[in-house]
PDB file of C-alpha atoms in Angstrom:
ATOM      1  CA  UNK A  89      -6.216 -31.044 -37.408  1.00  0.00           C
ATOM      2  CA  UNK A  90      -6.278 -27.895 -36.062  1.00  0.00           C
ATOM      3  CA  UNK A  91      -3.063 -26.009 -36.274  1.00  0.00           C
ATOM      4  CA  UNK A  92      -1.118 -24.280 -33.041  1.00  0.00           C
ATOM      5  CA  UNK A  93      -1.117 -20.873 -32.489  1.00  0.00           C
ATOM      6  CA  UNK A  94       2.328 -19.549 -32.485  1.00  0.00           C
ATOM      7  CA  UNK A  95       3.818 -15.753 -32.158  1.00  0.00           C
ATOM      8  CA  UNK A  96       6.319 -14.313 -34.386  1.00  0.00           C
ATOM      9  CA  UNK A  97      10.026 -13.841 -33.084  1.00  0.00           C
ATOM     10  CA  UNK A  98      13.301 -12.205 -34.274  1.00  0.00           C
ATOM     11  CA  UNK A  99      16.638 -13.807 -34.270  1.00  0.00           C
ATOM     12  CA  UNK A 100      18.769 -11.308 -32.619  1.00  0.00           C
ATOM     13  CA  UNK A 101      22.041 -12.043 -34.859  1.00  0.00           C
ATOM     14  CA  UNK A 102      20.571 -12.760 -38.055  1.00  0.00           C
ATOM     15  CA  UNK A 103      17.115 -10.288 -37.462  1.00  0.00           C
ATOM     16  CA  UNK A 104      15.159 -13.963 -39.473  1.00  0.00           C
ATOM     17  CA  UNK A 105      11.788 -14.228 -38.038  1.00  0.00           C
ATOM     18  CA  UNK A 106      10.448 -17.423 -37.179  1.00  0.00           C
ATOM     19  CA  UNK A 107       6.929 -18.669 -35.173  1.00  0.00           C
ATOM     20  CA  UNK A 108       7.139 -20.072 -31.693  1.00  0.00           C
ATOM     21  CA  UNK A 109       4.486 -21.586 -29.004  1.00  0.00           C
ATOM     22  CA  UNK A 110       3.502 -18.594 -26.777  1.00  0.00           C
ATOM     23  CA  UNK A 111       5.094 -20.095 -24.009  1.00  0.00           C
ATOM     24  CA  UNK A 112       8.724 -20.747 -25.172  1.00  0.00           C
ATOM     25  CA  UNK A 113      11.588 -19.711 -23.382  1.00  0.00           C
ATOM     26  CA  UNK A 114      14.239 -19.720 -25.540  1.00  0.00           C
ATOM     27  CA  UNK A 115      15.065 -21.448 -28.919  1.00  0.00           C
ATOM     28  CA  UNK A 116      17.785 -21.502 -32.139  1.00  0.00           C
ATOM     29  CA  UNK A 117      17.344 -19.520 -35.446  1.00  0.00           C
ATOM     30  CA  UNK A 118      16.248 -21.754 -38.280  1.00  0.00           C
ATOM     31  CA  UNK A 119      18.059 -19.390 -40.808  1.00  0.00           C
ATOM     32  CA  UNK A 120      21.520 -18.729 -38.527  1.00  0.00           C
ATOM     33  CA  UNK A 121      21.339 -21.743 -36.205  1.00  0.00           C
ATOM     34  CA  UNK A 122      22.692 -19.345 -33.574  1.00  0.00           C
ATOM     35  CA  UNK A 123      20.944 -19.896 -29.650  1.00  0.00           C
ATOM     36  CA  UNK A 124      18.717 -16.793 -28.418  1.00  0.00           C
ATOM     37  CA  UNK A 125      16.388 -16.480 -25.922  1.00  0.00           C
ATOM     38  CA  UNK A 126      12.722 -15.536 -26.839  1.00  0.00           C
ATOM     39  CA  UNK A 127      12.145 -11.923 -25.504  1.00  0.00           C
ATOM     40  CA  UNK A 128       7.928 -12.794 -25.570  1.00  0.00           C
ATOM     41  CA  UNK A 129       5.571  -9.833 -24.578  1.00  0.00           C
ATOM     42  CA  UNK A 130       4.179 -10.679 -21.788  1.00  0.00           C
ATOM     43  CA  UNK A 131       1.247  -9.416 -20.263  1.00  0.00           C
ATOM     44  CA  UNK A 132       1.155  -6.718 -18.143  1.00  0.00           C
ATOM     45  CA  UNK A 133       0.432  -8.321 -14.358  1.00  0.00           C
ATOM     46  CA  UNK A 134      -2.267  -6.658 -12.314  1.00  0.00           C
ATOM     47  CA  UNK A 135      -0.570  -5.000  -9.541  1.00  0.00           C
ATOM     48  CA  UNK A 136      -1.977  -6.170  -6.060  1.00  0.00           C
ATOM     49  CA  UNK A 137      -3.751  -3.909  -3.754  1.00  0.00           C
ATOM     50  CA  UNK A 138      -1.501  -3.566  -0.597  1.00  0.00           C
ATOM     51  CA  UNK A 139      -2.679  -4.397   2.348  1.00  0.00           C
ATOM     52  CA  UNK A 140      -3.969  -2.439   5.309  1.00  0.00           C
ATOM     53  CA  UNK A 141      -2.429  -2.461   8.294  1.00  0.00           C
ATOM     54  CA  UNK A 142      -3.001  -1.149  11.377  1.00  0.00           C
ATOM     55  CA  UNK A 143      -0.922   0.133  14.040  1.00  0.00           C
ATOM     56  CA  UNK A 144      -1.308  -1.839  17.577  1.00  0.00           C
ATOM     57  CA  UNK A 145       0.170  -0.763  20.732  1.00  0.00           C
ATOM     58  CA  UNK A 146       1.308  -3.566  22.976  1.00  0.00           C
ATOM     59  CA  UNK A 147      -0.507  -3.290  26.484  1.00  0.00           C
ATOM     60  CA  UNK A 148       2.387  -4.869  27.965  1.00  0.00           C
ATOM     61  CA  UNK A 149       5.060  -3.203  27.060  1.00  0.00           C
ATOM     62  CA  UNK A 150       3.769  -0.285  24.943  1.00  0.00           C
ATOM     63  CA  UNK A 151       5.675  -1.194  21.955  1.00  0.00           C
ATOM     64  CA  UNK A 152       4.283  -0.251  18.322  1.00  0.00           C
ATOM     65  CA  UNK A 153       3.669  -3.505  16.267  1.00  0.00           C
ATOM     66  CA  UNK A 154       2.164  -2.979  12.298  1.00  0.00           C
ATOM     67  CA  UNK A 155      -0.424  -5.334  11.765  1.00  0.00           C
ATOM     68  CA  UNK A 156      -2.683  -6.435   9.338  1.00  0.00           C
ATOM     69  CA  UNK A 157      -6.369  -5.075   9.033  1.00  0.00           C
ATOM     70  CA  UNK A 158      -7.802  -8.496   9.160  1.00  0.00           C
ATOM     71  CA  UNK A 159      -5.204 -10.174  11.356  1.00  0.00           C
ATOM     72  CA  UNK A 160      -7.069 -11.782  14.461  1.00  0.00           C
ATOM     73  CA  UNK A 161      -3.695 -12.154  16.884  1.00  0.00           C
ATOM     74  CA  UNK A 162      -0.040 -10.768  17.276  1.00  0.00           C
ATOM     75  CA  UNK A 163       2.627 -11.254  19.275  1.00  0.00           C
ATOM     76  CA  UNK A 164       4.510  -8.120  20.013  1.00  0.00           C
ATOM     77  CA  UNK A 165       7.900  -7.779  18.756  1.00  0.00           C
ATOM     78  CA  UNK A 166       9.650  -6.110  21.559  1.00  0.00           C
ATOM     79  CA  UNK A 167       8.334  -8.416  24.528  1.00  0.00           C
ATOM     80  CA  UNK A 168       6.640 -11.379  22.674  1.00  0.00           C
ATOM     81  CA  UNK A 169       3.569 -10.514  24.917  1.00  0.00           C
ATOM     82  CA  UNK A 170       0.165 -12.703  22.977  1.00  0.00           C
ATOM     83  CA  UNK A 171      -2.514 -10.058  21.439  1.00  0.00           C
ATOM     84  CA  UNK A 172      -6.192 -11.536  20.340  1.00  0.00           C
ATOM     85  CA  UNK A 173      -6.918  -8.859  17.362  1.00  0.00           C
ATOM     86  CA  UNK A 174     -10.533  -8.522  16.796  1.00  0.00           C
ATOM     87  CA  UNK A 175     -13.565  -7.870  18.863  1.00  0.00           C
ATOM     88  CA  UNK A 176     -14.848 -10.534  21.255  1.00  0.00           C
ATOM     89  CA  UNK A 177     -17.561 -11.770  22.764  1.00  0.00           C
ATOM     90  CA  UNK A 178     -17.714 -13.456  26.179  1.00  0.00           C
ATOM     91  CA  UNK A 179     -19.942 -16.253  26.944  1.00  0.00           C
ATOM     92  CA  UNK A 180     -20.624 -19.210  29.560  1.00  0.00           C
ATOM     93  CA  UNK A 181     -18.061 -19.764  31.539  1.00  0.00           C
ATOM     94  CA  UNK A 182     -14.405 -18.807  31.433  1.00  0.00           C
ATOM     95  CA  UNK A 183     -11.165 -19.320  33.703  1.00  0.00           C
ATOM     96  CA  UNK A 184      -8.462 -18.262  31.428  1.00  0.00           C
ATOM     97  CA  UNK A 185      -6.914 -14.901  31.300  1.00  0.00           C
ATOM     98  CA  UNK A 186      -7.741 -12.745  28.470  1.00  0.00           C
ATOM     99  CA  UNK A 187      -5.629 -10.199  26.569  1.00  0.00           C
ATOM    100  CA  UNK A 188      -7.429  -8.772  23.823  1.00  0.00           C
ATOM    101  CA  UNK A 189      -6.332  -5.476  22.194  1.00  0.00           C
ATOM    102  CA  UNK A 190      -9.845  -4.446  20.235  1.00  0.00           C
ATOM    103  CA  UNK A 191     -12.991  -4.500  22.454  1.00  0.00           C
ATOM    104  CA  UNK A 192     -14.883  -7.304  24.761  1.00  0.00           C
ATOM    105  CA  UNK A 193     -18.144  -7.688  25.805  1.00  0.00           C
ATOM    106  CA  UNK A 194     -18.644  -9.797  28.790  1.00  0.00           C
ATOM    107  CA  UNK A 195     -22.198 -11.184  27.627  1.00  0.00           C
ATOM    108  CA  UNK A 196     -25.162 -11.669  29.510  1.00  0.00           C
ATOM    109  CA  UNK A 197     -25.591 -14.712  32.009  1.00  0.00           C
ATOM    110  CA  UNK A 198     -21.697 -15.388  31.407  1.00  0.00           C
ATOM    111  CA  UNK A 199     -18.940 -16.197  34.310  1.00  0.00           C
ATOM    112  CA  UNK A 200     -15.401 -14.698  34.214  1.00  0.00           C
ATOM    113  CA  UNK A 201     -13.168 -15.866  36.642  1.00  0.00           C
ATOM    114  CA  UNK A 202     -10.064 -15.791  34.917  1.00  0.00           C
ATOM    115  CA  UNK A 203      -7.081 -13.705  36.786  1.00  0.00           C
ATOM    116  CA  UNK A 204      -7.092 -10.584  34.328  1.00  0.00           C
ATOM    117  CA  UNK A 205      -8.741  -9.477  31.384  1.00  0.00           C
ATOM    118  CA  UNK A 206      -7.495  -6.342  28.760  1.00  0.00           C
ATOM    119  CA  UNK A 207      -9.213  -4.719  26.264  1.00  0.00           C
ATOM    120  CA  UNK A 208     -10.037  -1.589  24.466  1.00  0.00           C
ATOM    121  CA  UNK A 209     -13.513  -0.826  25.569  1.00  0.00           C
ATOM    122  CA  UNK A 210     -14.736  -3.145  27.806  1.00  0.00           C
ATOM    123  CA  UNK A 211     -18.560  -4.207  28.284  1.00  0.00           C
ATOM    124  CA  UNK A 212     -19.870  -6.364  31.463  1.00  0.00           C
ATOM    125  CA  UNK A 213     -23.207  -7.452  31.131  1.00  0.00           C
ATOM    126  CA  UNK A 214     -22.685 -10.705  33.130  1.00  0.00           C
ATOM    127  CA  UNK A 215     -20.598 -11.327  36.315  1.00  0.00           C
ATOM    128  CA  UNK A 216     -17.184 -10.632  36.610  1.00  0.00           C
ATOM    129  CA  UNK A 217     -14.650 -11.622  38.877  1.00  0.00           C
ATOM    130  CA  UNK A 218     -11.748 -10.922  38.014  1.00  0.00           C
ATOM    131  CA  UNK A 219      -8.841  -7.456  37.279  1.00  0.00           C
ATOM    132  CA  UNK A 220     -10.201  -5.432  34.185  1.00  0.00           C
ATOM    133  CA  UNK A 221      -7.810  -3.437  32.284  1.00  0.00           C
ATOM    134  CA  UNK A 222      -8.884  -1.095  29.413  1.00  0.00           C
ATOM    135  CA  UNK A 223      -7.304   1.323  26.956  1.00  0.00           C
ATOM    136  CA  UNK A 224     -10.495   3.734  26.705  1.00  0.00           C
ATOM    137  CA  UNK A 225     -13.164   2.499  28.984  1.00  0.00           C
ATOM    138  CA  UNK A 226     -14.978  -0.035  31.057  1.00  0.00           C
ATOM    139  CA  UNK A 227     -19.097  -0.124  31.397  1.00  0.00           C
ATOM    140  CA  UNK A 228     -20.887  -2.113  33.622  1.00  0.00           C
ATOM    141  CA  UNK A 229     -24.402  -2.203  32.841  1.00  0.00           C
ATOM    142  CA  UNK A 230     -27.894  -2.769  34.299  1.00  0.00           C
ATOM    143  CA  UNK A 231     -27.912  -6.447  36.038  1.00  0.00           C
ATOM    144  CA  UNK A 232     -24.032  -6.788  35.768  1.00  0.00           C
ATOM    145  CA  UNK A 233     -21.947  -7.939  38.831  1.00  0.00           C
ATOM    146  CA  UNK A 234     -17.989  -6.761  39.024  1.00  0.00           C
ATOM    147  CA  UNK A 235     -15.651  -7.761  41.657  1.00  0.00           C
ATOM    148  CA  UNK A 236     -12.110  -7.567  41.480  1.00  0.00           C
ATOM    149  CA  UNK A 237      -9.879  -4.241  40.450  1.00  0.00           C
ATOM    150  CA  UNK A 238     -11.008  -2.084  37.575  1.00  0.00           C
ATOM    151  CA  UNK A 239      -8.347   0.085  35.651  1.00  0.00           C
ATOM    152  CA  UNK A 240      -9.297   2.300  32.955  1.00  0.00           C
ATOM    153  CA  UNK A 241      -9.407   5.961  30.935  1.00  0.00           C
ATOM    154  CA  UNK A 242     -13.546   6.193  31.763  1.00  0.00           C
ATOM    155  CA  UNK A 243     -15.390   4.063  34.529  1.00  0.00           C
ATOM    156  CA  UNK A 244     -19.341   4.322  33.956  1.00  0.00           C
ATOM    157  CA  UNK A 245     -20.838   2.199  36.418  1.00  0.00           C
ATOM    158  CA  UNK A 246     -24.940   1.971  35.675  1.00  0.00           C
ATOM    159  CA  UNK A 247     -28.049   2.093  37.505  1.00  0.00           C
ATOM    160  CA  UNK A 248     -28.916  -1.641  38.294  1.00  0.00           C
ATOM    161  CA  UNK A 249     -25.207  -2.465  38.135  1.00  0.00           C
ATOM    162  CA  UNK A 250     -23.107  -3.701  41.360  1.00  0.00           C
ATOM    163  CA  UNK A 251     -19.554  -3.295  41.619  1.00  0.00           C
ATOM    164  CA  UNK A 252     -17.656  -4.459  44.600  1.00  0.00           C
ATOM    165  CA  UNK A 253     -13.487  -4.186  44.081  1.00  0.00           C
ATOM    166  CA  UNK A 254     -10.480  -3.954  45.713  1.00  0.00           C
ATOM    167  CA  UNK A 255      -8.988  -1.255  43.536  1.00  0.00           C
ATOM    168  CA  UNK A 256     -10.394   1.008  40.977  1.00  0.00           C
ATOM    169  CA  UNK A 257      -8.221   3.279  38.902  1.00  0.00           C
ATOM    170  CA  UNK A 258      -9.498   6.016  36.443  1.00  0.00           C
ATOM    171  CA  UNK A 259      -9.415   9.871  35.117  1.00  0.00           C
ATOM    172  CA  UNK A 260     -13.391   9.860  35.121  1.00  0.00           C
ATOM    173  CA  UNK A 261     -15.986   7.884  37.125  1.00  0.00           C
ATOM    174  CA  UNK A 262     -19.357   7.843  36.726  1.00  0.00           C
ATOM    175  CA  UNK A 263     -21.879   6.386  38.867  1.00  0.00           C
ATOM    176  CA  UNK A 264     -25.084   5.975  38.802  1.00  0.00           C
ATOM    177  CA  UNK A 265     -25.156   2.223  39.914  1.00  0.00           C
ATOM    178  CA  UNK A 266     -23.979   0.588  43.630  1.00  0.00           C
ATOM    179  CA  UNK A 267     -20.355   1.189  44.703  1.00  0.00           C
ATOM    180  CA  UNK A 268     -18.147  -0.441  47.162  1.00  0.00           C
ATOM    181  CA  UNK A 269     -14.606   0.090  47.320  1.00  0.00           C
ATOM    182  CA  UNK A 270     -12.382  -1.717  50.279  1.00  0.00           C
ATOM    183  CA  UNK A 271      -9.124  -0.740  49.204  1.00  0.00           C
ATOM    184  CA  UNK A 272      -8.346   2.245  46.799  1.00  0.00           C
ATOM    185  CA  UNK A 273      -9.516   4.529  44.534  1.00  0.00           C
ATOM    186  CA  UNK A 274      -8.327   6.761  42.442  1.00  0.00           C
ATOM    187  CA  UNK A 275      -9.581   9.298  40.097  1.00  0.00           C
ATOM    188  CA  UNK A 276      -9.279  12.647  38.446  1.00  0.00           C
ATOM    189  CA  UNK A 277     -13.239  13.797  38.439  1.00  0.00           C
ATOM    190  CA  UNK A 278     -16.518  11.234  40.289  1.00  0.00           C
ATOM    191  CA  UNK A 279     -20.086  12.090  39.667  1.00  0.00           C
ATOM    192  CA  UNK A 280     -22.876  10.391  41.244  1.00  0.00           C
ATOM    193  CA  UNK A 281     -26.154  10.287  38.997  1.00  0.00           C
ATOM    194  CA  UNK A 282     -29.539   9.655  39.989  1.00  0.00           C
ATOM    195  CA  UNK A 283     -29.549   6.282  41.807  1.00  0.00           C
ATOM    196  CA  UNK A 284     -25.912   5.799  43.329  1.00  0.00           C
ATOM    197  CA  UNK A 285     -24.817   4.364  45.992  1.00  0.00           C
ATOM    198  CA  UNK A 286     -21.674   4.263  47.494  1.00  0.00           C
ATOM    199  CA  UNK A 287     -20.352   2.496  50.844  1.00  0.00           C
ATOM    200  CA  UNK A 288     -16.802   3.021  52.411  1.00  0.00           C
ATOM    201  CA  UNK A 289     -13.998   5.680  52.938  1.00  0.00           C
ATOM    202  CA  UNK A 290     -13.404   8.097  49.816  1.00  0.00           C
ATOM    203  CA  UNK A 291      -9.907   9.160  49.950  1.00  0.00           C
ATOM    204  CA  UNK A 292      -9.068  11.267  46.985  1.00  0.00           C
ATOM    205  CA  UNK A 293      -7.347  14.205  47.843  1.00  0.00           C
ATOM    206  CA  UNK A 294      -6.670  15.258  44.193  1.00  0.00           C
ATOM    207  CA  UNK A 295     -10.052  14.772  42.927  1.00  0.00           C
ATOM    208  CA  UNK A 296     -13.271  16.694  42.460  1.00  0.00           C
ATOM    209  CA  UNK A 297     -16.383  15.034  43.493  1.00  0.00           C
ATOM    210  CA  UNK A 298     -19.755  15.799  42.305  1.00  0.00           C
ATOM    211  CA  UNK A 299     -23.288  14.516  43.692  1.00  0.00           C
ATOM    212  CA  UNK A 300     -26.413  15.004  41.747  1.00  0.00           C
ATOM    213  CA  UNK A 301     -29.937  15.655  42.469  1.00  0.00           C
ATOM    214  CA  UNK A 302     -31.678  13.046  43.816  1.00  0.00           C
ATOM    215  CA  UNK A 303     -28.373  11.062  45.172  1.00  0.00           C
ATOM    216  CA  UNK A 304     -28.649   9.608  48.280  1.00  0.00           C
ATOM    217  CA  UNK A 305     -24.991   9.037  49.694  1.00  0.00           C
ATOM    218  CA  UNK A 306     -23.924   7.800  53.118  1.00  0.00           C
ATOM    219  CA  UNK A 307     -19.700   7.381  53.282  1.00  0.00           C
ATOM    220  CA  UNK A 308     -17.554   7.157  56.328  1.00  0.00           C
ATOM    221  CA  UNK A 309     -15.855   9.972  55.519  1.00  0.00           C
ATOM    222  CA  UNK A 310     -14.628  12.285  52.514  1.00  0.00           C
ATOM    223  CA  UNK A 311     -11.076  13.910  51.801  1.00  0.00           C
ATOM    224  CA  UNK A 312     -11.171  15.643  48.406  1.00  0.00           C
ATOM    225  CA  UNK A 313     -10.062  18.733  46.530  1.00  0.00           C
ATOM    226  CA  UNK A 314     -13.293  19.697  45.573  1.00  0.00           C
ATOM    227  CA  UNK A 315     -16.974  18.339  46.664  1.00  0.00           C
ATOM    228  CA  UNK A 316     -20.614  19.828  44.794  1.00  0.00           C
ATOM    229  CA  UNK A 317     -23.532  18.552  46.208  1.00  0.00           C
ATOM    230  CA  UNK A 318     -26.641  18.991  44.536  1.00  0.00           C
ATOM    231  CA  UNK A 319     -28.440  15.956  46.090  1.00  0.00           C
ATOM    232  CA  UNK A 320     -27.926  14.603  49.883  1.00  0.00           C
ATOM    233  CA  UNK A 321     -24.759  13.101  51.566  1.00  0.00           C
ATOM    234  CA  UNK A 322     -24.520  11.938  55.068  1.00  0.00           C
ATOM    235  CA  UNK A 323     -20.541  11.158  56.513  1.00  0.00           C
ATOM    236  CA  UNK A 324     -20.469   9.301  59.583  1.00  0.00           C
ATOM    237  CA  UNK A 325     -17.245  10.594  60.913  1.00  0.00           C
ATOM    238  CA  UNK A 326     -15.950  13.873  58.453  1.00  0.00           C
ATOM    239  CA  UNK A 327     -15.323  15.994  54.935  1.00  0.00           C
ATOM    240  CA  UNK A 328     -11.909  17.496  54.209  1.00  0.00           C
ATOM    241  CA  UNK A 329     -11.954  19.539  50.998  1.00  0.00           C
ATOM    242  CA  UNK A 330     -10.690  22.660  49.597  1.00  0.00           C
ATOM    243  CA  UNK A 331     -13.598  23.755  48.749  1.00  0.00           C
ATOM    244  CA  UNK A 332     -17.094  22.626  49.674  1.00  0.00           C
ATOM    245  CA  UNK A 333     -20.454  23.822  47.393  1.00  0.00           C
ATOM    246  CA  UNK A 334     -23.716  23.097  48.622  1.00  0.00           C
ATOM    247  CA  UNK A 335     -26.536  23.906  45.718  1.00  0.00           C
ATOM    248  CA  UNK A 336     -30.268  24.757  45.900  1.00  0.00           C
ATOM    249  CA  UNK A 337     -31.464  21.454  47.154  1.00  0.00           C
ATOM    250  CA  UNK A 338     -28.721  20.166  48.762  1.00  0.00           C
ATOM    251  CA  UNK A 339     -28.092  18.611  51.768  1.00  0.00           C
ATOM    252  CA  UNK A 340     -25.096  18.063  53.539  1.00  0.00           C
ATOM    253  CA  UNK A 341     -24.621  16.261  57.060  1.00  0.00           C
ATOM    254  CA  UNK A 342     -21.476  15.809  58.733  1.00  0.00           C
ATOM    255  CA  UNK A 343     -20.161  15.400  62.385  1.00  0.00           C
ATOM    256  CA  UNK A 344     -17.562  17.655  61.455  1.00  0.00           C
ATOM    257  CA  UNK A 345     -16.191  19.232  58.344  1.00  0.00           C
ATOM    258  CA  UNK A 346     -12.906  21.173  57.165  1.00  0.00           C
ATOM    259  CA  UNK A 347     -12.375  23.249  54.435  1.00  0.00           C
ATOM    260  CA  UNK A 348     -10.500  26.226  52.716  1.00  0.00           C
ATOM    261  CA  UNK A 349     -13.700  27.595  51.531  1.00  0.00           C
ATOM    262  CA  UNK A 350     -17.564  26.427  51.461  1.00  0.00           C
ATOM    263  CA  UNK A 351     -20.368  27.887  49.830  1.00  0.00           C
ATOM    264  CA  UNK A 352     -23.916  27.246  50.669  1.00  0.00           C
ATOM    265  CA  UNK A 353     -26.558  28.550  47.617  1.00  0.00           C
ATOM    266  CA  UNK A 354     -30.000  29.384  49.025  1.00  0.00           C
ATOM    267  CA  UNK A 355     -32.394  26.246  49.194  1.00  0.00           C
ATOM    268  CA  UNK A 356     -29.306  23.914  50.470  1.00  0.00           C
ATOM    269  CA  UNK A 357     -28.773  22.574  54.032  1.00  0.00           C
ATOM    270  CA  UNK A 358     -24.825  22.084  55.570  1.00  0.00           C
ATOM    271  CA  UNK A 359     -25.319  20.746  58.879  1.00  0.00           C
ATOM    272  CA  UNK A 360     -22.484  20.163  60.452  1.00  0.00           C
ATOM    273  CA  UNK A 361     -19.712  21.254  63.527  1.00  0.00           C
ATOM    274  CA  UNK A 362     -17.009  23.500  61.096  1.00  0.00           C
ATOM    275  CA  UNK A 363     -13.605  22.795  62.297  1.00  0.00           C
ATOM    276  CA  UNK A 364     -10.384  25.059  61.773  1.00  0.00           C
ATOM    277  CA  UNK A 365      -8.896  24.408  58.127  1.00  0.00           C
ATOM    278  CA  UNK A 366      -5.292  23.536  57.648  1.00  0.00           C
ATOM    279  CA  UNK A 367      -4.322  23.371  53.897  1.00  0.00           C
ATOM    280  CA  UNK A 368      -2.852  20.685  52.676  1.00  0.00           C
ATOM    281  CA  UNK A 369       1.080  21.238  52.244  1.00  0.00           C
ATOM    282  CA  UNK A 370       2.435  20.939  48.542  1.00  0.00           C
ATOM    283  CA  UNK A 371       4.723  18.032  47.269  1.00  0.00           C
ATOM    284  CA  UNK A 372       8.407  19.623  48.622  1.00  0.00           C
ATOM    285  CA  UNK A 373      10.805  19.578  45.706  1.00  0.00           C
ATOM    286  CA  UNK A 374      14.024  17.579  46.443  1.00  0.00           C
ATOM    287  CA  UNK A 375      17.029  19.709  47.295  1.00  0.00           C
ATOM    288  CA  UNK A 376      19.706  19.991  45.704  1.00  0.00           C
ATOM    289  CA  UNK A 377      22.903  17.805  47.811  1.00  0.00           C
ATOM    290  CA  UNK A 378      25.860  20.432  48.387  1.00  0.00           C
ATOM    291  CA  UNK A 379      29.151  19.673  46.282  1.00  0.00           C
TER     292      UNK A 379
END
């Protein structure tokens, strides 16, 4: 019969050794009789690898949350708002709302008609109808359909893409696809590529507003800060700017326009009844009430 292994221990009062299973916890002296516990070596654990996290910003409520790496949902501690982690991928069907933090992609031949949708970088290759929120930016692509209200850092709207909405909302827009806005827009810097097309009123008073070679736009009317037109654009009623550029090229046809300043290079075209320019008065601080 094969005989156990034990290990050697020391009575702590009498200093007797003795042999003991490796896993004993405690035993008595066989020289003193005394009680002691068995102070075993044990061996030396692995220590775990922590694990990553990840810092994720609620879109609700803008509240940092520390996640895990690999988590796939969170519900933010401040407001409780729901958070799918992870990027995802839209198909068939849908009539749910959507809040996902990472980045979607609305795939081809898909159907969203849930109310609202959020996301990092956002993707439609399919039809959309519904109000897109993202982080960083939202792309509609070649054979996409968007209707709805599109917020968003970047808006890139491309050729073969059709976006109808109520609202958009951005810093930068770029089109180069077919545009229709019937309620507001609003955005830092627009630039019309190579196969835009836009239909409606383009209110953006703030805004700079470039139009490429071989653009073709026709608007109801234009009040910007700052319009470059390299390609042709046709206003049915009139163009308000500060300043108005008209490059080699370009052609520019108004019933009337107004502006602080326009510039017409050599090889461009501004036809067009020039009105008296009023500048636009400045936000008026609020005063100060008297004690």
């Amino acid at each position: 019969m094969k005989k156990p292994i034990l290990q050697e221990v020391t009575c702590p009062h009498c200093h007797a050794t003795q042999g003991e299973p490796p896993g004993a916890i405690s035993t008595n002296c066989r020289s003193c009789g005394q009680y002691f516990k068995v102070s075993a070596k044990s061996e030396a654990r692995t220590p775990r690898a922590p694990k990553e996290t990840r810092e994720v910003f609620c879109v609700k409520c803008g509240a940092p949350n520390l996640v895990a790496s690999a988590a796939l949902s969170t519900q933010c501690i401040r407001c409780a708002h729901y958070l799918e982690l992870g990027n995802k991928v839209v198909k068939g069907v849908h009539t749910g709302k959507l809040y996902a933090y990472d980045d979607v992609l609305f795939a081809e031949g898909c159907s969203f008609k849930g109310m609202e949708a959020t996301g990092r970088r956002m993707e439609v290759r399919g039809k959309v109808f519904s109000k897109l929120r993202a982080t960083e930016e939202i792309v509609a692509v070649a054979g996409s359909t968007i209707s709805g209200e599109l917020h968003a850092l970047v808006v890139r709207i491309e050729r073969g893409a059709t976006v109808k909405v109520q609202e958009l909302a951005c810093a930068r827009l770029l089109v180069s696809g077919a545009v229709e806005i019937s309620g507001t827009l609003t955005a830092t810097e627009i630039i019309m590529s190579d196969g835009a097309v836009f239909s409606g009123r383009l209110h953006i008073p703030e805004s700079k507003l470039t139009v490429e070679a071989g653009v073709a736009a026709q608007f109801d009317s234009i009040t910007c800060d700052e319009i470059t037109i390299a390609g042709r654009v046709k206003l049915g009623t009139s163009l308000a700017a500060e300043k108005i550029a008209v490059l080699s090229g370009g052609v520019l046809t108004s019933p009337t326009v107004r502006a602080g300043r326009i510039d017409v290079n050599p090889g461009g075209l501004l036809q067009a009844l020039v009105e008296k320019y009023i500048p636009r008065e400045s936000p008026k601080e609020p005063q100060a009430e008297a004690a």
